[in-house]
mmCIF file of C-alpha atoms in Angstrom:
data_model
loop_
_atom_site.group_PDB
_atom_site.id
_atom_site.type_symbol
_atom_site.label_atom_id
_atom_site.label_comp_id
_atom_site.label_asym_id
_atom_site.label_seq_id
_atom_site.Cartn_x
_atom_site.Cartn_y
_atom_site.Cartn_z
ATOM 1 C CA MET A 1 0.000 0.000 0.000
ATOM 2 C CA THR A 2 2.161 2.856 -1.281
ATOM 3 C CA ASN A 3 -0.550 5.466 -1.721
ATOM 4 C CA PRO A 4 -0.495 7.627 1.457
ATOM 5 C CA PHE A 5 -4.065 8.810 0.805
ATOM 6 C CA LEU A 6 -5.388 5.243 0.739
ATOM 7 C CA ARG A 7 -3.299 4.251 3.751
ATOM 8 C CA THR A 8 -4.523 7.259 5.748
ATOM 9 C CA ALA A 9 -8.169 6.529 4.904
ATOM 10 C CA LEU A 10 -7.916 2.863 5.868
ATOM 11 C CA ILE A 11 -5.984 3.509 9.072
ATOM 12 C CA THR A 12 -8.423 6.243 10.083
ATOM 13 C CA GLY A 13 -11.407 3.971 9.413
ATOM 14 C CA ALA A 14 -9.821 1.133 11.394
ATOM 15 C CA VAL A 15 -8.986 3.401 14.346
ATOM 16 C CA ILE A 16 -12.523 4.809 14.452
ATOM 17 C CA ALA A 17 -13.933 1.249 14.335
ATOM 18 C CA VAL A 18 -11.689 0.078 17.191
ATOM 19 C CA VAL A 19 -12.566 3.133 19.290
ATOM 20 C CA ASN A 20 -16.277 2.499 18.729
ATOM 21 C CA ILE A 21 -15.901 -1.173 19.718
ATOM 22 C CA VAL A 22 -13.968 -0.203 22.861
ATOM 23 C CA PHE A 23 -16.538 2.397 23.923
ATOM 24 C CA ALA A 24 -19.465 0.070 23.189
ATOM 25 C CA SER A 25 -17.841 -2.795 25.089
ATOM 26 C CA LEU A 26 -17.250 -0.507 28.090
ATOM 27 C CA GLY A 27 -20.912 0.447 28.068
ATOM 28 C CA TYR A 28 -22.571 -2.868 27.209
ATOM 29 C CA GLY A 29 -19.902 -5.552 27.649
ATOM 30 C CA LEU A 30 -17.962 -7.141 24.820
ATOM 31 C CA PRO A 31 -19.894 -10.451 24.874
ATOM 32 C CA ASN A 32 -23.186 -8.547 24.638
ATOM 33 C CA LEU A 33 -22.376 -6.751 21.375
ATOM 34 C CA PRO A 34 -24.375 -8.213 18.461
ATOM 35 C CA TRP A 35 -22.717 -9.472 15.281
ATOM 36 C CA TRP A 36 -24.220 -6.649 13.196
ATOM 37 C CA PHE A 37 -22.390 -4.094 15.348
ATOM 38 C CA TYR A 38 -19.044 -5.544 14.242
ATOM 39 C CA ALA A 39 -20.251 -5.719 10.652
ATOM 40 C CA ALA A 40 -21.222 -2.048 10.827
ATOM 41 C CA GLN A 41 -17.690 -1.193 11.934
ATOM 42 C CA LEU A 42 -16.359 -2.789 8.759
ATOM 43 C CA LEU A 43 -18.387 -0.208 6.843
ATOM 44 C CA LEU A 44 -16.051 2.467 8.215
ATOM 45 C CA LEU A 45 -13.227 1.295 5.944
ATOM 46 C CA PRO A 46 -14.956 2.112 2.650
ATOM 47 C CA ALA A 47 -16.801 5.022 4.281
ATOM 48 C CA MET A 48 -13.472 6.781 4.802
ATOM 49 C CA LEU A 49 -12.272 6.310 1.218
ATOM 50 C CA LEU A 50 -14.679 8.545 -0.694
ATOM 51 C CA PRO A 51 -15.097 11.450 1.742
ATOM 52 C CA MET A 52 -11.369 11.569 2.547
ATOM 53 C CA ARG A 53 -10.808 13.664 -0.578
ATOM 54 C CA TYR A 54 -12.821 16.516 0.953
ATOM 55 C CA PHE A 55 -10.278 17.239 3.700
ATOM 56 C CA PRO A 56 -7.362 18.414 1.513
ATOM 57 C CA GLN A 57 -9.823 20.348 -0.636
ATOM 58 C CA ALA A 58 -11.324 22.004 2.454
ATOM 59 C CA SER A 59 -7.886 22.998 3.749
ATOM 60 C CA VAL A 60 -7.245 25.170 0.693
ATOM 61 C CA THR A 61 -10.746 26.625 0.290
ATOM 62 C CA PRO A 62 -10.679 30.324 1.274
ATOM 63 C CA ASP A 63 -14.431 30.801 1.878
ATOM 64 C CA TYR A 64 -15.277 29.853 5.485
ATOM 65 C CA LEU A 65 -18.767 28.423 4.937
ATOM 66 C CA ARG A 66 -17.717 26.458 1.872
ATOM 67 C CA ARG A 67 -14.720 25.099 3.809
ATOM 68 C CA ALA A 68 -17.016 24.132 6.703
ATOM 69 C CA GLY A 69 -19.347 22.397 4.242
ATOM 70 C CA LEU A 70 -16.491 20.361 2.809
ATOM 71 C CA PHE A 71 -15.417 19.303 6.292
ATOM 72 C CA ALA A 72 -19.028 18.359 7.072
ATOM 73 C CA LEU A 73 -19.198 16.251 3.907
ATOM 74 C CA GLY A 74 -15.943 14.573 4.868
ATOM 75 C CA TRP A 75 -17.156 13.511 8.296
ATOM 76 C CA ALA A 76 -20.848 12.921 7.510
ATOM 77 C CA VAL A 77 -20.773 9.248 6.478
ATOM 78 C CA PRO A 78 -18.053 7.908 8.821
ATOM 79 C CA TYR A 79 -19.549 9.704 11.819
ATOM 80 C CA ALA A 80 -23.047 8.469 10.921
ATOM 81 C CA ILE A 81 -21.826 4.865 11.011
ATOM 82 C CA TYR A 82 -19.953 5.477 14.258
ATOM 83 C CA LYS A 83 -22.818 7.274 16.005
ATOM 84 C CA PHE A 84 -25.853 5.327 14.853
ATOM 85 C CA ALA A 85 -24.249 1.893 15.319
ATOM 86 C CA HIS A 86 -23.438 2.810 18.908
ATOM 87 C CA ASP A 87 -26.719 4.619 19.643
ATOM 88 C CA VAL A 88 -28.948 1.790 18.456
ATOM 89 C CA LEU A 89 -27.427 -0.504 21.111
ATOM 90 C CA SER A 90 -29.148 1.512 23.828
ATOM 91 C CA PRO A 91 -32.448 0.110 25.098
ATOM 92 C CA VAL A 92 -33.842 3.670 25.153
ATOM 93 C CA PHE A 93 -32.739 4.462 21.583
ATOM 94 C CA SER A 94 -34.561 7.425 20.083
ATOM 95 C CA PRO A 95 -34.008 7.887 16.327
ATOM 96 C CA GLY A 96 -34.995 11.554 16.479
ATOM 97 C CA ALA A 97 -32.677 12.412 19.342
ATOM 98 C CA SER A 98 -29.856 10.463 17.718
ATOM 99 C CA LEU A 99 -30.348 12.301 14.424
ATOM 100 C CA VAL A 100 -30.415 15.697 16.124
ATOM 101 C CA GLY A 101 -27.233 14.849 18.033
ATOM 102 C CA TYR A 102 -25.601 13.715 14.802
ATOM 103 C CA VAL A 103 -26.487 16.888 12.875
ATOM 104 C CA VAL A 104 -25.416 19.195 15.716
ATOM 105 C CA THR A 105 -22.095 17.380 16.200
ATOM 106 C CA VAL A 106 -21.229 17.356 12.487
ATOM 107 C CA ALA A 107 -22.142 21.048 12.209
ATOM 108 C CA LEU A 108 -20.075 22.036 15.255
ATOM 109 C CA PHE A 109 -17.032 20.023 14.252
ATOM 110 C CA SER A 110 -17.139 21.285 10.676
ATOM 111 C CA LEU A 111 -17.343 24.904 11.862
ATOM 112 C CA ILE A 112 -14.478 24.357 14.312
ATOM 113 C CA PHE A 113 -12.319 22.578 11.730
ATOM 114 C CA ALA A 114 -13.023 25.341 9.208
ATOM 115 C CA ALA A 115 -11.890 27.960 11.707
ATOM 116 C CA VAL A 116 -8.749 26.099 12.722
ATOM 117 C CA ARG A 117 -7.718 24.721 9.318
ATOM 118 C CA ARG A 118 -7.939 27.841 7.173
ATOM 119 C CA PRO A 119 -5.636 28.268 4.169
ATOM 120 C CA GLY A 120 -2.301 29.777 5.071
ATOM 121 C CA ALA A 121 -2.937 29.547 8.815
ATOM 122 C CA GLY A 122 -0.015 27.174 9.351
ATOM 123 C CA GLY A 123 2.546 29.514 7.782
ATOM 124 C CA ARG A 124 1.731 32.641 9.824
ATOM 125 C CA ARG A 125 3.311 32.630 13.263
#
């Protein structure tokens, strides 16, 4: 695997999957996690491949809202898999509350990333 872009996407997807399994096992116990939860974590590998191209593009986009939108697109699918797979394990799962939490988190993180990762910000010190 010589392509750093591909390697970064796969490693990031694997790390997110492991973190989700660890957090879910702390909350519900590893033996209690259903098979579909593990299968959903495998979806993170391809889910990181397509949106990963948005991050470099967002880092060079001068317009703040457009940059935030690109960051939101980059995290939308992987975070949806992470969040909804974990949320649905709860016996008091509420699809509406989970969706609202998802949208708010993606919006906040994209706005924060857009503010921190603006073009030329790394060179000015």
